[in-house]
mmCIF file of C-alpha atoms in Angstrom:
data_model
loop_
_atom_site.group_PDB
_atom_site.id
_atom_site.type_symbol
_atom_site.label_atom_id
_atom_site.label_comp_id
_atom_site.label_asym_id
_atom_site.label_seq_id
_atom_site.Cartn_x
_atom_site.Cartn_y
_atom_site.Cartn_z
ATOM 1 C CA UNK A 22 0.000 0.000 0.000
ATOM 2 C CA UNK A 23 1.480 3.469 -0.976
ATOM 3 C CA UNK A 24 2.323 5.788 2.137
ATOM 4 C CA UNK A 25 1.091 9.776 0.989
ATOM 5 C CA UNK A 26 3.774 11.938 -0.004
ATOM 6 C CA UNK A 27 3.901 15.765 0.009
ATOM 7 C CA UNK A 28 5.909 16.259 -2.914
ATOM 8 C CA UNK A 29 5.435 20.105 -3.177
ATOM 9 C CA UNK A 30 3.404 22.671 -1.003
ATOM 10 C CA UNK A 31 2.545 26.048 -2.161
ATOM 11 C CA UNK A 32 0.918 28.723 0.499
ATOM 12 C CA UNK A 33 -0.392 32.148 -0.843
ATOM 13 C CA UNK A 34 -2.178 34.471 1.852
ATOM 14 C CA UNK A 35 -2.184 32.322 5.260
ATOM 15 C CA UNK A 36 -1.696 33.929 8.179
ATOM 16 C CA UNK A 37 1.513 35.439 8.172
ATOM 17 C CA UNK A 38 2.529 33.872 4.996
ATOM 18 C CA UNK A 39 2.213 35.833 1.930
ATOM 19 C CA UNK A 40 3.765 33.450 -0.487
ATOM 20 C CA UNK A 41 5.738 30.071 0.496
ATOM 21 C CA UNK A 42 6.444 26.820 -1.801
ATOM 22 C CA UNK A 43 8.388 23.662 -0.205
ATOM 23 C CA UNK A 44 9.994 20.977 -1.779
ATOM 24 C CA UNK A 45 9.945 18.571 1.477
ATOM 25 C CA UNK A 46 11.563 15.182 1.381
ATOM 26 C CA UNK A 47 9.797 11.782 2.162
ATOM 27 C CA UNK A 48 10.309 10.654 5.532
ATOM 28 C CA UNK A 49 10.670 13.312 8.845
ATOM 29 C CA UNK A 50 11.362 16.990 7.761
ATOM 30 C CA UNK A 51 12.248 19.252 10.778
ATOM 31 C CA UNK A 52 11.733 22.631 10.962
ATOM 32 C CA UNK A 53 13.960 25.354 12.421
ATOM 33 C CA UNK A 54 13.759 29.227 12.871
ATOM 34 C CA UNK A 55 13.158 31.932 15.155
ATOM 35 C CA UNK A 56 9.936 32.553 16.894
ATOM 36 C CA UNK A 57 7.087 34.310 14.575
ATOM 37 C CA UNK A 58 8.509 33.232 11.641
ATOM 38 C CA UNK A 59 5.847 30.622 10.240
ATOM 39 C CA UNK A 60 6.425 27.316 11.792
ATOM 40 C CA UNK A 61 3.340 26.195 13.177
ATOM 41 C CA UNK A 62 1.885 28.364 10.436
ATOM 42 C CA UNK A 63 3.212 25.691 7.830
ATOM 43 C CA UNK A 64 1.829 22.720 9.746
ATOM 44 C CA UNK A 65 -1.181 24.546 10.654
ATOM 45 C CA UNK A 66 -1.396 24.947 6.852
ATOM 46 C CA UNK A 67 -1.082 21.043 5.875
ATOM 47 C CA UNK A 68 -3.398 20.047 8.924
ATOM 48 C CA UNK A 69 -6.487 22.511 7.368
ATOM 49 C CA UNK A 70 -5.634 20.932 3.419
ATOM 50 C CA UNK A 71 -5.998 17.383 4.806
ATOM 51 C CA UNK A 72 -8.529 17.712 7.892
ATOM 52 C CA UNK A 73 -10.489 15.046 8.370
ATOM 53 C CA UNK A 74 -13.539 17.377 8.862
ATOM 54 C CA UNK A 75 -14.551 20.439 7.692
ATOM 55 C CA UNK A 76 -14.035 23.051 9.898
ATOM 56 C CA UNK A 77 -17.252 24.707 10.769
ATOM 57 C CA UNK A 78 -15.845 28.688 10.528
ATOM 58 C CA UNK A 79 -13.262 30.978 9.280
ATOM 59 C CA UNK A 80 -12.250 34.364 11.043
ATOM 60 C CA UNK A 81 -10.638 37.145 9.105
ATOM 61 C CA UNK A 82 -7.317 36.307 10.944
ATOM 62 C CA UNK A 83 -6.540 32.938 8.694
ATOM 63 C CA UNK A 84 -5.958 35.572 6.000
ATOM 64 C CA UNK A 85 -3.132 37.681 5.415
ATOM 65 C CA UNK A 86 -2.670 41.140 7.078
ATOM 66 C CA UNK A 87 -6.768 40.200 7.622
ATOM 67 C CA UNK A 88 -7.505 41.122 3.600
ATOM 68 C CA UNK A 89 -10.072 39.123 2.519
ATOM 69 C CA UNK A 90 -10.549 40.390 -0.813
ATOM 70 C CA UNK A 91 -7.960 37.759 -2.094
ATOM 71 C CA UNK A 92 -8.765 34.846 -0.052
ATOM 72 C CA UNK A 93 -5.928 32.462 0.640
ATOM 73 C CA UNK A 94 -4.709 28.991 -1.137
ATOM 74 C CA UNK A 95 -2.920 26.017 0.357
ATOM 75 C CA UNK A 96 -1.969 23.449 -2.181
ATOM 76 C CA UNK A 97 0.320 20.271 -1.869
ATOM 77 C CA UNK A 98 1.192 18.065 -4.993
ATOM 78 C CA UNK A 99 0.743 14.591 -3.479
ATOM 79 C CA UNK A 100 1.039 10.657 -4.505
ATOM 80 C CA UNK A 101 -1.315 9.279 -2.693
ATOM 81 C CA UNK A 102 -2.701 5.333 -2.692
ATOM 82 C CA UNK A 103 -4.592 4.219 -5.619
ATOM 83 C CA UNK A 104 -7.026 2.871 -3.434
ATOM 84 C CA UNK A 105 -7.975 5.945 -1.794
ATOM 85 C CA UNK A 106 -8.578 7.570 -4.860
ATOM 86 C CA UNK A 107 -10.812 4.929 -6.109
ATOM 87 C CA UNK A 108 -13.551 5.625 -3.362
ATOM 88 C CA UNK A 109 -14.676 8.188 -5.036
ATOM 89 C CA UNK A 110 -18.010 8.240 -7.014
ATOM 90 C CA UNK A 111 -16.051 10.412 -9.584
ATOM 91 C CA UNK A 112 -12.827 9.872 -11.145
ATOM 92 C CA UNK A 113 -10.135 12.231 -10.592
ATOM 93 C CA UNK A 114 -7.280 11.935 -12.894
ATOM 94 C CA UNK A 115 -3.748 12.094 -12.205
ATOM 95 C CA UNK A 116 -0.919 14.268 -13.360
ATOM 96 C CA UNK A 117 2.792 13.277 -13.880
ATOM 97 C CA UNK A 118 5.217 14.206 -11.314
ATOM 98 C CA UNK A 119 8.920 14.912 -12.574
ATOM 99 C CA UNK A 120 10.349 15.996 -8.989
ATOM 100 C CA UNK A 121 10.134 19.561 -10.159
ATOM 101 C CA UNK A 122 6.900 20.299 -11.696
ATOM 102 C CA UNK A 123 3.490 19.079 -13.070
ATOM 103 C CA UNK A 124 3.170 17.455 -16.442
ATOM 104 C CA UNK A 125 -0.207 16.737 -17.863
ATOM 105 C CA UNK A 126 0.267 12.982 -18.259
ATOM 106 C CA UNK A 127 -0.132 12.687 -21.908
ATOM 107 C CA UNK A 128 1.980 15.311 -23.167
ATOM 108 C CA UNK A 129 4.853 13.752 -20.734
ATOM 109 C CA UNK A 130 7.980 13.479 -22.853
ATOM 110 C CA UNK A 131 9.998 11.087 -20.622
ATOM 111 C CA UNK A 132 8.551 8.608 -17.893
ATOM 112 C CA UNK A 133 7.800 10.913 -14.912
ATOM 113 C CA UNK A 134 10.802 9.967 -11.991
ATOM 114 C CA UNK A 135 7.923 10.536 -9.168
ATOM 115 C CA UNK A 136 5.414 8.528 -10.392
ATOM 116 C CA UNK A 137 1.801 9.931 -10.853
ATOM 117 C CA UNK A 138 0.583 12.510 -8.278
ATOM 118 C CA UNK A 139 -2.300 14.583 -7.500
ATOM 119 C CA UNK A 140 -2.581 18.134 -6.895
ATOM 120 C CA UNK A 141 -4.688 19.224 -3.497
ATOM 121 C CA UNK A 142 -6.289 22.751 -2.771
ATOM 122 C CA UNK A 143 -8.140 24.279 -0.334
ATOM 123 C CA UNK A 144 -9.172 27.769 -1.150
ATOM 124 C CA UNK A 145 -10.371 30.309 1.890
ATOM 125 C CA UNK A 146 -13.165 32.465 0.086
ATOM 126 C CA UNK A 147 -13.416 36.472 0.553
ATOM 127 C CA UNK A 148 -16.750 35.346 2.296
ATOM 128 C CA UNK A 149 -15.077 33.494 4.913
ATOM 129 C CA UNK A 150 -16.044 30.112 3.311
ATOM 130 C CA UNK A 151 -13.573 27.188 2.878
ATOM 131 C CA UNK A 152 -13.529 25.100 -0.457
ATOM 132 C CA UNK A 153 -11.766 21.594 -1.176
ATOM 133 C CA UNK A 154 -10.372 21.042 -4.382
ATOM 134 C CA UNK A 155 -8.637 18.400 -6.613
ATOM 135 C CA UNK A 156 -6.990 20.188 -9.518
ATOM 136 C CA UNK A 157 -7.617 18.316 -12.887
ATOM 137 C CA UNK A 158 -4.858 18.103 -15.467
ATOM 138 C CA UNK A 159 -7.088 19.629 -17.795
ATOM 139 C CA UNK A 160 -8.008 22.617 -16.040
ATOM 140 C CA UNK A 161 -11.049 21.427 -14.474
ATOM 141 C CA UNK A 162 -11.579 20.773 -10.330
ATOM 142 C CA UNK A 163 -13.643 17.870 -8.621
ATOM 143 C CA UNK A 164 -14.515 18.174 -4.761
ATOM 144 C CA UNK A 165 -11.809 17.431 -2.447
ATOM 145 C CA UNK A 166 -13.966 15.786 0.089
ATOM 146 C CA UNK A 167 -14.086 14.624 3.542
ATOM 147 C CA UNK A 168 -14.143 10.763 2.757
ATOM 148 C CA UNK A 169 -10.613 11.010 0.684
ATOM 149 C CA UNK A 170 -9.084 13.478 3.388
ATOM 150 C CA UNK A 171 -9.813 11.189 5.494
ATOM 151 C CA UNK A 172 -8.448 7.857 3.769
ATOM 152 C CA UNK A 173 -5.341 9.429 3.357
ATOM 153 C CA UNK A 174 -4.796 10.020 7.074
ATOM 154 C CA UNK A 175 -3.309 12.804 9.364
ATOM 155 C CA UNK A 176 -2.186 12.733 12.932
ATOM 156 C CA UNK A 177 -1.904 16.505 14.171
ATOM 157 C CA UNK A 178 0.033 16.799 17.330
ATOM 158 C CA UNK A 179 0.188 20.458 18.128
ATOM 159 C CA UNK A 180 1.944 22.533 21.079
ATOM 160 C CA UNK A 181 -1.439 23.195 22.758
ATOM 161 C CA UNK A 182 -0.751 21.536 26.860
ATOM 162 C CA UNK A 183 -4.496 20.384 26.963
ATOM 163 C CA UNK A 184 -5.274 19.586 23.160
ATOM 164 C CA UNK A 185 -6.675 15.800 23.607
ATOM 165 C CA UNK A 186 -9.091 15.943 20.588
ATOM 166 C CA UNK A 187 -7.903 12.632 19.345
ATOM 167 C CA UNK A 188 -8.704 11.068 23.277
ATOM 168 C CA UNK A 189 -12.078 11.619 22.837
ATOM 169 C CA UNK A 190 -14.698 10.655 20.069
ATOM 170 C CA UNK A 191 -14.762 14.071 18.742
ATOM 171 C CA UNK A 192 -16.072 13.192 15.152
ATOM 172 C CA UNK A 193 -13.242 12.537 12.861
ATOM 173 C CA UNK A 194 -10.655 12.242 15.700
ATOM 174 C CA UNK A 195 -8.072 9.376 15.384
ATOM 175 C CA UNK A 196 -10.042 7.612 18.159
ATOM 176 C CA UNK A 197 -13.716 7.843 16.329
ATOM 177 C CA UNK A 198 -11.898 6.585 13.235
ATOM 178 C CA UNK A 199 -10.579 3.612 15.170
ATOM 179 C CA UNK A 200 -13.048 2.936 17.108
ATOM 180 C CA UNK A 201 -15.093 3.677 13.595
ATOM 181 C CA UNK A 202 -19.050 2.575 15.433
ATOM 182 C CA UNK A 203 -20.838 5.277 12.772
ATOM 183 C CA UNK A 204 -24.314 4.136 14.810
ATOM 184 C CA UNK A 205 -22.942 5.048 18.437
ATOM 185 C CA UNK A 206 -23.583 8.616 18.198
ATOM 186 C CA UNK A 207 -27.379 8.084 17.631
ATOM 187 C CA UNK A 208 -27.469 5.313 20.236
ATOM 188 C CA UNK A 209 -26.186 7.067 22.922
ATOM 189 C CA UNK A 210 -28.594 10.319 21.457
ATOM 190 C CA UNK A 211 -31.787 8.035 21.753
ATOM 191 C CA UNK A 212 -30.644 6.520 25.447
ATOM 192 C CA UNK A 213 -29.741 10.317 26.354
ATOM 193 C CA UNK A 214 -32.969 11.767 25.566
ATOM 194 C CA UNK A 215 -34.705 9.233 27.545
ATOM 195 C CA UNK A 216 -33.018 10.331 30.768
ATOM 196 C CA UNK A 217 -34.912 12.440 32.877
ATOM 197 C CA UNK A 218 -32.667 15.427 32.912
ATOM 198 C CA UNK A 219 -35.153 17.222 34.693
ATOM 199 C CA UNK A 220 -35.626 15.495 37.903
ATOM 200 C CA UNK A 221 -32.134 16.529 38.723
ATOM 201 C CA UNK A 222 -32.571 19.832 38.833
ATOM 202 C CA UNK A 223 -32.714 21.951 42.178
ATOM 203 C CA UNK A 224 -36.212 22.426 43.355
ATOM 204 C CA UNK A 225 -35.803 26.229 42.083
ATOM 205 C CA UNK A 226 -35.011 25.069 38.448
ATOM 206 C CA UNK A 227 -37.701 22.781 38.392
ATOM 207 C CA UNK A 228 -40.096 25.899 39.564
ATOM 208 C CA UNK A 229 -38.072 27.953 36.729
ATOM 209 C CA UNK A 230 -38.678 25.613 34.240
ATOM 210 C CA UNK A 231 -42.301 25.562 34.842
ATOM 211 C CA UNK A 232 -42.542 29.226 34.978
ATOM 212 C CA UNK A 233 -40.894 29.041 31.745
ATOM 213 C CA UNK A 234 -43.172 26.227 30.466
ATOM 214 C CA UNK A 235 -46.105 28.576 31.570
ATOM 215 C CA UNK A 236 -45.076 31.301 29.748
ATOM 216 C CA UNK A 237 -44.868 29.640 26.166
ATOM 217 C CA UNK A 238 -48.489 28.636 26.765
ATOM 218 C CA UNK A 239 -49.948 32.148 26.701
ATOM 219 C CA UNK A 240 -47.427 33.324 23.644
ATOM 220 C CA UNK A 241 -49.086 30.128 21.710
ATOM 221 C CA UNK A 242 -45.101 28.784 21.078
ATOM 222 C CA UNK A 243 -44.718 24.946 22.367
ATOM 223 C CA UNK A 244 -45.398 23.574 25.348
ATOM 224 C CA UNK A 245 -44.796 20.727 27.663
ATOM 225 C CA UNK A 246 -40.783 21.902 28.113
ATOM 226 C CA UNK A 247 -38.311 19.311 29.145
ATOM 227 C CA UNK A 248 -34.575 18.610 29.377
ATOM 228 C CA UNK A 249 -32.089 16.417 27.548
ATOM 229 C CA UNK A 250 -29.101 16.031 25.412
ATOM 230 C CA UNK A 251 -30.218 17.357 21.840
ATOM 231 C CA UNK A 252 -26.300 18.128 20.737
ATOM 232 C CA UNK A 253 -25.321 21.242 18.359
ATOM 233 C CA UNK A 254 -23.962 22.172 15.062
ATOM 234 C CA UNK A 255 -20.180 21.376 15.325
ATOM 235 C CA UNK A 256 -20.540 19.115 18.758
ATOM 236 C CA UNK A 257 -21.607 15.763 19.135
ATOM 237 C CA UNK A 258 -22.946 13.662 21.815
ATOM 238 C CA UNK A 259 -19.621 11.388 22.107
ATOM 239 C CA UNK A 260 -17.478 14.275 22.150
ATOM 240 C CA UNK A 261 -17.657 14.298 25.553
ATOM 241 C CA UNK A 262 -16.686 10.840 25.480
ATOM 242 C CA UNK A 263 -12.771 10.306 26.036
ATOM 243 C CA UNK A 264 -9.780 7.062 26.686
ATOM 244 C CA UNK A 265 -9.616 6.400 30.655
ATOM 245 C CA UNK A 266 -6.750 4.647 32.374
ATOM 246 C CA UNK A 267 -6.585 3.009 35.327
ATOM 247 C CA UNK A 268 -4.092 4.785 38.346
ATOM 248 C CA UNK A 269 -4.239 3.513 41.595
ATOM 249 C CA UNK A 270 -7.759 1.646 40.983
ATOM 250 C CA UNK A 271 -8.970 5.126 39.419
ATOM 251 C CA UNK A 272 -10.379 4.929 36.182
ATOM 252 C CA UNK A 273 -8.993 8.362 35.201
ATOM 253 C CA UNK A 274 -8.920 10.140 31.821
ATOM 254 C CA UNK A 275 -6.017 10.509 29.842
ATOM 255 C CA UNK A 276 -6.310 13.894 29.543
ATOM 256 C CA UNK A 277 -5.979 14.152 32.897
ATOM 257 C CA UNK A 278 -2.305 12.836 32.527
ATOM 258 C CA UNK A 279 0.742 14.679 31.352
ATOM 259 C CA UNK A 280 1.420 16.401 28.406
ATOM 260 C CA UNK A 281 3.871 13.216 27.015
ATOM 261 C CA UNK A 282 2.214 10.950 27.918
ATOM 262 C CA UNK A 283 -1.218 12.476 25.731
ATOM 263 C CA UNK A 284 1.197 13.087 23.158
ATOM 264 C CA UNK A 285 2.355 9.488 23.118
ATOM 265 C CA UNK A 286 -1.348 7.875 23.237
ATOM 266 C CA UNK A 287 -2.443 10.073 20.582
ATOM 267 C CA UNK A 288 1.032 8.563 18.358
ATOM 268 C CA UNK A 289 0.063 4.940 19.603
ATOM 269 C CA UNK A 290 -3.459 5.553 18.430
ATOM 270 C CA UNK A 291 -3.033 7.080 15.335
ATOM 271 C CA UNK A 292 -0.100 3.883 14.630
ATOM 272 C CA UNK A 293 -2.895 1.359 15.425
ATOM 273 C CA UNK A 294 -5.565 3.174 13.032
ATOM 274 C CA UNK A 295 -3.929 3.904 10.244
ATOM 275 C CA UNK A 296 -2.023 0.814 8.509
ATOM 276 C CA UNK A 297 -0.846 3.048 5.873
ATOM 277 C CA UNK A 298 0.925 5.998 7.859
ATOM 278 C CA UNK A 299 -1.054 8.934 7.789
ATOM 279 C CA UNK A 300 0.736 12.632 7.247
ATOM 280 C CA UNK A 301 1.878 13.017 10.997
ATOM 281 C CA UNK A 302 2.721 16.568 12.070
ATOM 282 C CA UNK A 303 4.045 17.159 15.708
ATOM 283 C CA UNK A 304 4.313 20.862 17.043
ATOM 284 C CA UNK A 305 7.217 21.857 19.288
ATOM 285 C CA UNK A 306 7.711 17.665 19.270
ATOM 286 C CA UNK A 307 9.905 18.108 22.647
ATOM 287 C CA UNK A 308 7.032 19.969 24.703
ATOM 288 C CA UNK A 309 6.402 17.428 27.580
ATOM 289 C CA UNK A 310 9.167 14.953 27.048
ATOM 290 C CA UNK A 311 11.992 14.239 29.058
ATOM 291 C CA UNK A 312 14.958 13.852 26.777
ATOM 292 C CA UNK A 313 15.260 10.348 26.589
ATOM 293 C CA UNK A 314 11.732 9.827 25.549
ATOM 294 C CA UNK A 315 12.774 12.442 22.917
ATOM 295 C CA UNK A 316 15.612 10.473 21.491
ATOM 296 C CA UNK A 317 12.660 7.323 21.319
ATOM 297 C CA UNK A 318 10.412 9.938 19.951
ATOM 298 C CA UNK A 319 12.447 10.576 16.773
ATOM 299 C CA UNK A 320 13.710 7.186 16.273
ATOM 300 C CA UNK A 321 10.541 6.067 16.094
ATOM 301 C CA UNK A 322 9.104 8.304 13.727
ATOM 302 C CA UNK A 323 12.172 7.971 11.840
ATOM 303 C CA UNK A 324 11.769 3.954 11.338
ATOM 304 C CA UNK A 325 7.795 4.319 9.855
ATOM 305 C CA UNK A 326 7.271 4.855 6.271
ATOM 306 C CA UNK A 327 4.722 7.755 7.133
ATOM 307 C CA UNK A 328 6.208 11.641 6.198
ATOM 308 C CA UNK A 329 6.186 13.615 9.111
ATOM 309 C CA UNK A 330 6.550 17.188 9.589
ATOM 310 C CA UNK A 331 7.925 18.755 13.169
ATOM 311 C CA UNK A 332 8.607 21.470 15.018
ATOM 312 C CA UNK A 333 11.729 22.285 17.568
ATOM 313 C CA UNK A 334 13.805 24.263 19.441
ATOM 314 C CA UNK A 335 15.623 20.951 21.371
ATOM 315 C CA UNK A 336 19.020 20.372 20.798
ATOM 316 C CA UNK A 337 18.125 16.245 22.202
ATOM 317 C CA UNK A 338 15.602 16.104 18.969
ATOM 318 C CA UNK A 339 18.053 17.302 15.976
ATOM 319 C CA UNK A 340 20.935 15.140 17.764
ATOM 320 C CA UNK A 341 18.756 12.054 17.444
ATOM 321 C CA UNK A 342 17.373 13.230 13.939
ATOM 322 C CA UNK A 343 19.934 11.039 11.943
ATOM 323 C CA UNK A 344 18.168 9.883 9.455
ATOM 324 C CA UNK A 345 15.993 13.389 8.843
ATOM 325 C CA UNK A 346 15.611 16.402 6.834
ATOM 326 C CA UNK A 347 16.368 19.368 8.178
ATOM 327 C CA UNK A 348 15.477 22.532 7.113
ATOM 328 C CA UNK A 349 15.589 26.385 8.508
ATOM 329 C CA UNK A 350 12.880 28.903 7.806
ATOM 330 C CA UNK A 351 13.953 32.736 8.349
ATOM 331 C CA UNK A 352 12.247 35.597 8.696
ATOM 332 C CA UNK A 353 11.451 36.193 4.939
ATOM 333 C CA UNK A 354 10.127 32.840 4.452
ATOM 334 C CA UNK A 355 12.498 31.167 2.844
ATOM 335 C CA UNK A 356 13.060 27.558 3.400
ATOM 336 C CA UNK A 357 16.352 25.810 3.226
ATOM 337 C CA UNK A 358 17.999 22.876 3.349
ATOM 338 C CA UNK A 359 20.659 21.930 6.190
ATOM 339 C CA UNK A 360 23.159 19.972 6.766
ATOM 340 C CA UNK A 361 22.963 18.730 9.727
ATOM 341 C CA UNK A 362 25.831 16.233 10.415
ATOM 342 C CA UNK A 363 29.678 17.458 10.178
ATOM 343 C CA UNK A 364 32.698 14.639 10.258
ATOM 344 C CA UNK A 365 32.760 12.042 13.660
ATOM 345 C CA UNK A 366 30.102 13.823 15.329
ATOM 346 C CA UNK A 367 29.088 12.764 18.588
ATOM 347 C CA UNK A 368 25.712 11.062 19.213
ATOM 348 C CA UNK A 369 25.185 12.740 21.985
ATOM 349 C CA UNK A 370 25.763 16.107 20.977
ATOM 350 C CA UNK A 371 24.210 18.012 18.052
ATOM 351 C CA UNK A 372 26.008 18.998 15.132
ATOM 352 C CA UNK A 373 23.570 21.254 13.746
ATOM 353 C CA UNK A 374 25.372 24.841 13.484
ATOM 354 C CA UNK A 375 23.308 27.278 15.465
ATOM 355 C CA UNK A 376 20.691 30.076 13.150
ATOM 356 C CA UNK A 377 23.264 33.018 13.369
ATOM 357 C CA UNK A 378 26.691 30.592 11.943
ATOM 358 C CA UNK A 379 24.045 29.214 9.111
ATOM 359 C CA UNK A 380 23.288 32.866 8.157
ATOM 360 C CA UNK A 381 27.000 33.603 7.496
ATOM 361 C CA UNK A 382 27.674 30.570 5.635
ATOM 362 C CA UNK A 383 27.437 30.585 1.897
ATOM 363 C CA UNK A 384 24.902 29.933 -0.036
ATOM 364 C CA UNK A 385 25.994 26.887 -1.128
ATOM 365 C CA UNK A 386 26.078 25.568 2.191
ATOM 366 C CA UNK A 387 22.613 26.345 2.379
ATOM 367 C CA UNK A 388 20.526 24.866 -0.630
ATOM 368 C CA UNK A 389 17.374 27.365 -0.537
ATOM 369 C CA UNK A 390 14.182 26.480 -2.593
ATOM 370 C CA UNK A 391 11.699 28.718 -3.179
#
């Protein structure tokens, strides 16, 4: 089964990125620069493209300098499983990849060296409106929907303490798509609203309620008021529904636990979901780890077929990073390339040069795409 690929991603208008293309490498790419200079942006970026939902609003800050008039893009050339791309009710036809650009497959002078690919966009709208795309080699776009987002898998770790979304069933959460019971939610919605929410109210919201109940009478709107779970636009029922572990005879949740520890489940879950890695991106990937569970971290990720995308400032993760990308993003957002291992270097120190050496080293030292 083929693993997805991010062979190229292009970002006009996002945030604080006016214009950004990336040629990232297969496998883990790390990312290095100062603060405010687009990091999370970029893996914020891939997350919304491939989201296994569709998120339910925009605000006026996911576009640049807040103009809307332009909208913003995200797009990422990807080879993706053949299988996933035959769920669809509608064909969608591949181009030809040649590790540099897109080549409409039958106009392809030479067998394409990356194989066929498909190109991805998700297009914010001056009206604050998102819209999934698959880009047609003849112009034309099909629906980039939620079912093939979904089939080709994502695992977003980000440096939020007390993000546990994929602990819980929140709908589309690694969790709900391994636990994958599509009938639970109306289950536990037709056991809920049999419960007799109102009995367990305080004597004084009881009276309240009938006072209320009263009053809809005489303004001729619907009577007979009662409590229970009804659920809202955006939340679900089993949302509140999360992985519990047992500590000292406690059935606890996990998102009670530490920050590593949440970080780890949500990895372990996302491993035994998805048996074609999904895209995994990790935010600040050392927040919550002890160094040693660092170093196991990285040389974990490192030994899956999945691409990964992270985040760092730790000197523990780029030593460990042997077999990784690296690359530095500055402050005009340009990406580069860098080397990150000099001659005998130790394996327990880092031999990544620090941001202000790299800046005075030529620029063949440091291969920039753009």
């Amino acid at each position: 089964m083929s693993v997805p690929i991010i062979y190229r991603l292009n970002i006009q208008r996002f945030r604080g990125i006016k214009s950004f293309e990336w040629h990232p490498e297969p496998g883990v790419n790390i990312i290095l620069g100062g603060g405010d200079v687009g990091k999370t942006t970029i893996l914020d970026a891939i997350s919304l493209l491939l989201s296994p939902t569709n998120p339910a609003t925009l605000s006026d800050a996911e576009y640049h300098l807040r103009d809307l008039t332009s909208g913003f893009s995200i797009e990422a050339v990807m080879k993706i499983d053949d299988a996933a791309i035959n769920q669809q009710r509608k064909p969608s036809w591949p181009w030809e990849w040649n590790n540099k650009t897109l080549t409409v497959p039958a106009l392809a002078d030479t067998g394409p060296t990356g194989g066929p690919v498909y190109q991805f966009r998700v297009y914010g709208t001056p009206d604050l409106e998102l819209t999934y795309e698959i880009v047609q080699p003849d112009g034309d776009t099909d629906h980039f929907g939620v079912s093939l987002r979904r089939a080709i898998g994502l695992v977003r770790l980000s440096g939020d303490d007390r993000n546990d979304r994929d602990l819980r069933l929140v709908q589309g959460s690694a969790l709900d798509r391994l636990v994958s019971d599509k009938a639970l939610r109306s289950r536990l919605g037709s056991k809920l609203a049999n419960s007799d929410v109102k009995e367990t109210l305080d004597l004084n919201a009881q009276q309240a309620l009938v006072e209320l109940d009263t009053s809809f009478k005489k303004n001729a709107l619907p009577s007979g008021l009662d409590l229970a779970i009804t659920g809202a636009q955006g939340v679900t029922i089993t949302a509140l529904i999360g992985l519990t572990a047992n500590r000292d005879g406690v059935q606890l949740p996990l998102s009670s636990w530490g920050a590593g520890t949440r970080r780890l489940a949500a990895l372990a879950i996302a491993e035994q979901n998805q048996k074609a890695s999904p895209v995994t991106l990790v935010d600040e990937v050392e927040r919550g780890l002890e160094p040693y569970r660092q170093r196991v971290l990285i040389e974990k990720l490192q030994s899956q077929a999945s691409q990964a995308f992270l985040t760092t400032h730790s000197a523990t993760v780029i030593s460990a990073a042997t077999e990784a990308s690296i690359w530095y993003l500055d402050r005009a957002g340009k990406i580069g390339r860098v080397s990150s291992r000099i001659k005998n270097p130790s394996p327990r120190r880092s031999s990544l040069a620090s941001p202000s050496s790299l800046r005075a080293r030529p620029k063949s030292d440091l291969r920039r795409r753009s």
